[in-house]
């Protein structure tokens, strides 16, 4: 009888182990350090005026996809690994005869990160990936669009730790745009510098 009760107890579903969620450390840095410094620098009247990043857009153009769709599929898989979110296939919006390009043809892959995924990605980009660039001397401090958004070109996607050089067909380049709520490039530059973007002097 005792054995039956013991077996029943063992068979009962045990409560799932509680896994503590780790908050993005870059977001904590923004809240604790960046906001106070930005308020002091730009004399904002309230915290709602303080600029913040809202999304990171990763884009990889793959011209070879016109002849070989498998190249694009590999690029999408690799971008998914880098971003931690499934990458989408981009298609041509119009036909260009000189490039033998027809409307609707696949030409690249992209992914948009928001929330925690954005914060984790930016932390990895600033502190792990960019320092792995050969002869790295910092990134351009002028690649803003006039509205506080910043675009960075990465020549070799192998700087990201998720990509194993021996397991890819070729090294690929990509563009990364960090969209912010900054009203000016000066504010956007100050925000990203405080977050850790290694701008060239």
PDB file of C-alpha atoms in Angstrom:
ATOM      1  CA  UNK A   1       0.000   0.000   0.000  1.00  0.00           C
ATOM      2  CA  UNK A   2       2.796   2.345   0.969  1.00  0.00           C
ATOM      3  CA  UNK A   3       4.591   1.496  -2.290  1.00  0.00           C
ATOM      4  CA  UNK A   4       1.470   2.408  -4.311  1.00  0.00           C
ATOM      5  CA  UNK A   5       1.232   5.802  -2.578  1.00  0.00           C
ATOM      6  CA  UNK A   6       4.932   6.406  -3.193  1.00  0.00           C
ATOM      7  CA  UNK A   7       4.601   5.576  -6.896  1.00  0.00           C
ATOM      8  CA  UNK A   8       1.568   7.862  -7.174  1.00  0.00           C
ATOM      9  CA  UNK A   9       3.490  10.705  -5.587  1.00  0.00           C
ATOM     10  CA  UNK A  10       6.422  10.122  -7.925  1.00  0.00           C
ATOM     11  CA  UNK A  11       4.087  10.137 -10.901  1.00  0.00           C
ATOM     12  CA  UNK A  12       2.533  13.467  -9.972  1.00  0.00           C
ATOM     13  CA  UNK A  13       3.646  16.404 -12.062  1.00  0.00           C
ATOM     14  CA  UNK A  14       6.252  18.377 -10.196  1.00  0.00           C
ATOM     15  CA  UNK A  15       6.164  22.174 -10.295  1.00  0.00           C
ATOM     16  CA  UNK A  16       8.349  23.566 -13.069  1.00  0.00           C
ATOM     17  CA  UNK A  17      11.641  25.015 -11.960  1.00  0.00           C
ATOM     18  CA  UNK A  18      11.470  28.790 -11.855  1.00  0.00           C
ATOM     19  CA  UNK A  19      14.038  30.276 -14.221  1.00  0.00           C
ATOM     20  CA  UNK A  20      15.093  33.777 -13.295  1.00  0.00           C
ATOM     21  CA  UNK A  21      14.931  36.070 -16.303  1.00  0.00           C
ATOM     22  CA  UNK A  22      18.056  38.133 -16.829  1.00  0.00           C
ATOM     23  CA  UNK A  23      17.381  41.779 -17.612  1.00  0.00           C
ATOM     24  CA  UNK A  24      19.449  43.262 -20.454  1.00  0.00           C
ATOM     25  CA  UNK A  25      22.421  44.956 -18.804  1.00  0.00           C
ATOM     26  CA  UNK A  26      22.542  47.634 -21.519  1.00  0.00           C
ATOM     27  CA  UNK A  27      18.965  48.652 -20.724  1.00  0.00           C
ATOM     28  CA  UNK A  28      19.911  48.904 -17.049  1.00  0.00           C
ATOM     29  CA  UNK A  29      22.859  51.088 -18.026  1.00  0.00           C
ATOM     30  CA  UNK A  30      20.515  53.303 -20.037  1.00  0.00           C
ATOM     31  CA  UNK A  31      18.099  53.696 -17.130  1.00  0.00           C
ATOM     32  CA  UNK A  32      20.696  54.187 -14.408  1.00  0.00           C
ATOM     33  CA  UNK A  33      23.457  56.110 -16.196  1.00  0.00           C
ATOM     34  CA  UNK A  34      22.444  57.415 -19.612  1.00  0.00           C
ATOM     35  CA  UNK A  35      19.161  59.109 -18.723  1.00  0.00           C
ATOM     36  CA  UNK A  36      20.624  61.306 -15.935  1.00  0.00           C
ATOM     37  CA  UNK A  37      23.584  62.331 -18.119  1.00  0.00           C
ATOM     38  CA  UNK A  38      21.386  63.150 -21.112  1.00  0.00           C
ATOM     39  CA  UNK A  39      19.056  65.245 -18.943  1.00  0.00           C
ATOM     40  CA  UNK A  40      22.054  67.177 -17.641  1.00  0.00           C
ATOM     41  CA  UNK A  41      23.591  67.628 -21.095  1.00  0.00           C
ATOM     42  CA  UNK A  42      20.452  68.727 -22.966  1.00  0.00           C
ATOM     43  CA  UNK A  43      18.376  70.204 -20.098  1.00  0.00           C
ATOM     44  CA  UNK A  44      15.281  68.124 -20.822  1.00  0.00           C
ATOM     45  CA  UNK A  45      12.237  69.216 -18.819  1.00  0.00           C
ATOM     46  CA  UNK A  46      10.882  65.710 -18.278  1.00  0.00           C
ATOM     47  CA  UNK A  47      12.012  62.127 -18.752  1.00  0.00           C
ATOM     48  CA  UNK A  48       9.724  61.617 -21.762  1.00  0.00           C
ATOM     49  CA  UNK A  49      11.963  63.959 -23.777  1.00  0.00           C
ATOM     50  CA  UNK A  50      15.057  61.834 -23.207  1.00  0.00           C
ATOM     51  CA  UNK A  51      15.960  59.958 -26.416  1.00  0.00           C
ATOM     52  CA  UNK A  52      16.019  56.177 -26.417  1.00  0.00           C
ATOM     53  CA  UNK A  53      16.637  53.405 -28.958  1.00  0.00           C
ATOM     54  CA  UNK A  54      13.423  51.851 -30.269  1.00  0.00           C
ATOM     55  CA  UNK A  55      14.584  49.233 -32.766  1.00  0.00           C
ATOM     56  CA  UNK A  56      17.591  47.760 -34.546  1.00  0.00           C
ATOM     57  CA  UNK A  57      17.189  46.798 -38.205  1.00  0.00           C
ATOM     58  CA  UNK A  58      19.671  44.295 -39.663  1.00  0.00           C
ATOM     59  CA  UNK A  59      19.776  44.067 -43.450  1.00  0.00           C
ATOM     60  CA  UNK A  60      21.856  41.812 -45.691  1.00  0.00           C
ATOM     61  CA  UNK A  61      21.717  42.353 -49.449  1.00  0.00           C
ATOM     62  CA  UNK A  62      22.323  39.198 -51.479  1.00  0.00           C
ATOM     63  CA  UNK A  63      22.646  40.012 -55.174  1.00  0.00           C
ATOM     64  CA  UNK A  64      23.692  36.450 -56.006  1.00  0.00           C
ATOM     65  CA  UNK A  65      20.188  35.299 -55.057  1.00  0.00           C
ATOM     66  CA  UNK A  66      19.068  36.152 -58.600  1.00  0.00           C
ATOM     67  CA  UNK A  67      21.131  33.222 -59.894  1.00  0.00           C
ATOM     68  CA  UNK A  68      21.238  31.024 -56.793  1.00  0.00           C
ATOM     69  CA  UNK A  69      18.435  31.070 -54.209  1.00  0.00           C
ATOM     70  CA  UNK A  70      20.421  28.804 -51.876  1.00  0.00           C
ATOM     71  CA  UNK A  71      22.852  31.662 -51.226  1.00  0.00           C
ATOM     72  CA  UNK A  72      19.953  33.744 -49.913  1.00  0.00           C
ATOM     73  CA  UNK A  73      18.627  30.884 -47.796  1.00  0.00           C
ATOM     74  CA  UNK A  74      22.049  30.501 -46.167  1.00  0.00           C
ATOM     75  CA  UNK A  75      22.232  34.254 -45.540  1.00  0.00           C
ATOM     76  CA  UNK A  76      18.800  34.248 -43.892  1.00  0.00           C
ATOM     77  CA  UNK A  77      19.805  31.364 -41.632  1.00  0.00           C
ATOM     78  CA  UNK A  78      23.002  33.127 -40.596  1.00  0.00           C
ATOM     79  CA  UNK A  79      21.213  36.434 -39.971  1.00  0.00           C
ATOM     80  CA  UNK A  80      18.676  34.556 -37.845  1.00  0.00           C
ATOM     81  CA  UNK A  81      21.517  33.139 -35.763  1.00  0.00           C
ATOM     82  CA  UNK A  82      23.058  36.588 -35.290  1.00  0.00           C
ATOM     83  CA  UNK A  83      19.785  38.296 -34.379  1.00  0.00           C
ATOM     84  CA  UNK A  84      18.165  35.551 -32.314  1.00  0.00           C
ATOM     85  CA  UNK A  85      14.974  36.113 -34.317  1.00  0.00           C
ATOM     86  CA  UNK A  86      13.855  34.715 -37.672  1.00  0.00           C
ATOM     87  CA  UNK A  87      15.014  36.837 -40.598  1.00  0.00           C
ATOM     88  CA  UNK A  88      12.619  37.713 -43.416  1.00  0.00           C
ATOM     89  CA  UNK A  89      13.265  37.530 -47.165  1.00  0.00           C
ATOM     90  CA  UNK A  90      13.255  40.905 -48.955  1.00  0.00           C
ATOM     91  CA  UNK A  91      11.883  41.078 -52.497  1.00  0.00           C
ATOM     92  CA  UNK A  92      12.398  43.604 -55.275  1.00  0.00           C
ATOM     93  CA  UNK A  93       9.696  46.269 -55.348  1.00  0.00           C
ATOM     94  CA  UNK A  94      10.195  47.032 -59.033  1.00  0.00           C
ATOM     95  CA  UNK A  95      11.863  45.580 -62.100  1.00  0.00           C
ATOM     96  CA  UNK A  96      15.294  46.783 -63.265  1.00  0.00           C
ATOM     97  CA  UNK A  97      16.141  45.425 -66.714  1.00  0.00           C
ATOM     98  CA  UNK A  98      19.854  46.309 -66.573  1.00  0.00           C
ATOM     99  CA  UNK A  99      20.232  44.083 -63.498  1.00  0.00           C
ATOM    100  CA  UNK A 100      17.925  41.374 -64.879  1.00  0.00           C
ATOM    101  CA  UNK A 101      15.769  42.057 -61.847  1.00  0.00           C
ATOM    102  CA  UNK A 102      12.022  41.501 -61.866  1.00  0.00           C
ATOM    103  CA  UNK A 103       9.509  42.767 -59.342  1.00  0.00           C
ATOM    104  CA  UNK A 104       9.017  40.235 -56.550  1.00  0.00           C
ATOM    105  CA  UNK A 105      12.375  38.516 -56.944  1.00  0.00           C
ATOM    106  CA  UNK A 106      14.203  37.760 -53.657  1.00  0.00           C
ATOM    107  CA  UNK A 107      17.199  40.079 -53.212  1.00  0.00           C
ATOM    108  CA  UNK A 108      18.112  40.048 -49.533  1.00  0.00           C
ATOM    109  CA  UNK A 109      17.190  39.288 -45.957  1.00  0.00           C
ATOM    110  CA  UNK A 110      16.455  41.440 -42.928  1.00  0.00           C
ATOM    111  CA  UNK A 111      15.227  41.363 -39.356  1.00  0.00           C
ATOM    112  CA  UNK A 112      13.901  44.040 -36.996  1.00  0.00           C
ATOM    113  CA  UNK A 113      14.623  43.752 -33.284  1.00  0.00           C
ATOM    114  CA  UNK A 114      12.684  45.526 -30.550  1.00  0.00           C
ATOM    115  CA  UNK A 115      12.488  45.313 -26.769  1.00  0.00           C
ATOM    116  CA  UNK A 116      14.828  42.955 -24.958  1.00  0.00           C
ATOM    117  CA  UNK A 117      16.149  41.373 -28.155  1.00  0.00           C
ATOM    118  CA  UNK A 118      17.226  44.813 -29.353  1.00  0.00           C
ATOM    119  CA  UNK A 119      19.022  45.541 -26.066  1.00  0.00           C
ATOM    120  CA  UNK A 120      20.812  42.171 -26.025  1.00  0.00           C
ATOM    121  CA  UNK A 121      21.851  42.570 -29.665  1.00  0.00           C
ATOM    122  CA  UNK A 122      23.222  46.094 -29.202  1.00  0.00           C
ATOM    123  CA  UNK A 123      25.212  44.967 -26.161  1.00  0.00           C
ATOM    124  CA  UNK A 124      26.733  42.151 -28.229  1.00  0.00           C
ATOM    125  CA  UNK A 125      27.412  44.482 -31.169  1.00  0.00           C
ATOM    126  CA  UNK A 126      29.148  47.200 -29.134  1.00  0.00           C
ATOM    127  CA  UNK A 127      31.114  45.042 -26.719  1.00  0.00           C
ATOM    128  CA  UNK A 128      31.846  41.770 -28.524  1.00  0.00           C
ATOM    129  CA  UNK A 129      31.410  41.988 -32.303  1.00  0.00           C
ATOM    130  CA  UNK A 130      32.880  45.388 -33.234  1.00  0.00           C
ATOM    131  CA  UNK A 131      36.075  44.929 -31.175  1.00  0.00           C
ATOM    132  CA  UNK A 132      36.699  41.765 -33.246  1.00  0.00           C
ATOM    133  CA  UNK A 133      36.994  43.782 -36.472  1.00  0.00           C
ATOM    134  CA  UNK A 134      40.546  43.600 -37.816  1.00  0.00           C
ATOM    135  CA  UNK A 135      42.551  46.783 -37.110  1.00  0.00           C
ATOM    136  CA  UNK A 136      39.480  48.286 -35.459  1.00  0.00           C
ATOM    137  CA  UNK A 137      39.763  52.028 -34.799  1.00  0.00           C
ATOM    138  CA  UNK A 138      36.158  52.846 -34.041  1.00  0.00           C
ATOM    139  CA  UNK A 139      33.097  53.571 -36.177  1.00  0.00           C
ATOM    140  CA  UNK A 140      32.088  56.754 -37.980  1.00  0.00           C
ATOM    141  CA  UNK A 141      30.469  59.394 -35.786  1.00  0.00           C
ATOM    142  CA  UNK A 142      28.730  61.054 -38.741  1.00  0.00           C
ATOM    143  CA  UNK A 143      26.612  58.240 -40.233  1.00  0.00           C
ATOM    144  CA  UNK A 144      23.329  59.724 -38.976  1.00  0.00           C
ATOM    145  CA  UNK A 145      20.286  60.546 -41.107  1.00  0.00           C
ATOM    146  CA  UNK A 146      19.454  64.004 -39.730  1.00  0.00           C
ATOM    147  CA  UNK A 147      16.849  62.616 -37.307  1.00  0.00           C
ATOM    148  CA  UNK A 148      19.076  60.844 -34.786  1.00  0.00           C
ATOM    149  CA  UNK A 149      19.072  57.415 -36.448  1.00  0.00           C
ATOM    150  CA  UNK A 150      22.411  55.704 -37.060  1.00  0.00           C
ATOM    151  CA  UNK A 151      23.463  53.241 -39.779  1.00  0.00           C
ATOM    152  CA  UNK A 152      26.572  51.113 -39.498  1.00  0.00           C
ATOM    153  CA  UNK A 153      28.093  48.980 -42.230  1.00  0.00           C
ATOM    154  CA  UNK A 154      29.656  45.653 -41.242  1.00  0.00           C
ATOM    155  CA  UNK A 155      31.947  44.192 -43.922  1.00  0.00           C
ATOM    156  CA  UNK A 156      32.329  40.738 -42.383  1.00  0.00           C
ATOM    157  CA  UNK A 157      29.493  39.047 -40.517  1.00  0.00           C
ATOM    158  CA  UNK A 158      31.982  36.614 -38.982  1.00  0.00           C
ATOM    159  CA  UNK A 159      32.675  39.191 -36.245  1.00  0.00           C
ATOM    160  CA  UNK A 160      29.542  37.859 -34.540  1.00  0.00           C
ATOM    161  CA  UNK A 161      30.249  34.914 -32.220  1.00  0.00           C
ATOM    162  CA  UNK A 162      27.332  32.863 -33.595  1.00  0.00           C
ATOM    163  CA  UNK A 163      29.004  32.525 -37.010  1.00  0.00           C
ATOM    164  CA  UNK A 164      31.624  29.806 -37.397  1.00  0.00           C
ATOM    165  CA  UNK A 165      33.968  30.586 -40.275  1.00  0.00           C
ATOM    166  CA  UNK A 166      34.457  26.921 -41.206  1.00  0.00           C
ATOM    167  CA  UNK A 167      30.704  26.358 -41.576  1.00  0.00           C
ATOM    168  CA  UNK A 168      29.775  29.170 -43.985  1.00  0.00           C
ATOM    169  CA  UNK A 169      30.064  29.330 -47.773  1.00  0.00           C
ATOM    170  CA  UNK A 170      31.326  32.930 -47.885  1.00  0.00           C
ATOM    171  CA  UNK A 171      31.835  36.020 -45.738  1.00  0.00           C
ATOM    172  CA  UNK A 172      28.928  38.454 -46.051  1.00  0.00           C
ATOM    173  CA  UNK A 173      28.416  42.135 -45.307  1.00  0.00           C
ATOM    174  CA  UNK A 174      25.417  43.768 -43.670  1.00  0.00           C
ATOM    175  CA  UNK A 175      23.958  47.105 -42.607  1.00  0.00           C
ATOM    176  CA  UNK A 176      22.665  47.788 -39.117  1.00  0.00           C
ATOM    177  CA  UNK A 177      20.385  50.751 -38.431  1.00  0.00           C
ATOM    178  CA  UNK A 178      19.640  51.831 -34.871  1.00  0.00           C
ATOM    179  CA  UNK A 179      16.442  53.866 -34.796  1.00  0.00           C
ATOM    180  CA  UNK A 180      16.037  56.263 -31.860  1.00  0.00           C
ATOM    181  CA  UNK A 181      13.555  58.851 -30.630  1.00  0.00           C
ATOM    182  CA  UNK A 182      16.232  61.564 -30.776  1.00  0.00           C
ATOM    183  CA  UNK A 183      15.166  64.750 -32.544  1.00  0.00           C
ATOM    184  CA  UNK A 184      18.651  65.642 -33.795  1.00  0.00           C
ATOM    185  CA  UNK A 185      21.854  63.866 -34.775  1.00  0.00           C
ATOM    186  CA  UNK A 186      23.646  65.519 -31.865  1.00  0.00           C
ATOM    187  CA  UNK A 187      21.226  63.945 -29.391  1.00  0.00           C
ATOM    188  CA  UNK A 188      21.358  60.583 -31.151  1.00  0.00           C
ATOM    189  CA  UNK A 189      25.158  60.645 -31.120  1.00  0.00           C
ATOM    190  CA  UNK A 190      25.236  61.495 -27.407  1.00  0.00           C
ATOM    191  CA  UNK A 191      22.796  58.666 -26.646  1.00  0.00           C
ATOM    192  CA  UNK A 192      24.755  56.036 -28.564  1.00  0.00           C
ATOM    193  CA  UNK A 193      28.095  57.209 -27.190  1.00  0.00           C
ATOM    194  CA  UNK A 194      26.783  56.806 -23.631  1.00  0.00           C
ATOM    195  CA  UNK A 195      25.453  53.351 -24.513  1.00  0.00           C
ATOM    196  CA  UNK A 196      28.930  52.329 -25.621  1.00  0.00           C
ATOM    197  CA  UNK A 197      29.152  52.822 -29.378  1.00  0.00           C
ATOM    198  CA  UNK A 198      32.913  53.068 -30.053  1.00  0.00           C
ATOM    199  CA  UNK A 199      32.940  56.191 -32.229  1.00  0.00           C
ATOM    200  CA  UNK A 200      36.206  57.287 -33.792  1.00  0.00           C
ATOM    201  CA  UNK A 201      37.728  60.357 -32.161  1.00  0.00           C
TER     202      UNK A 201
END
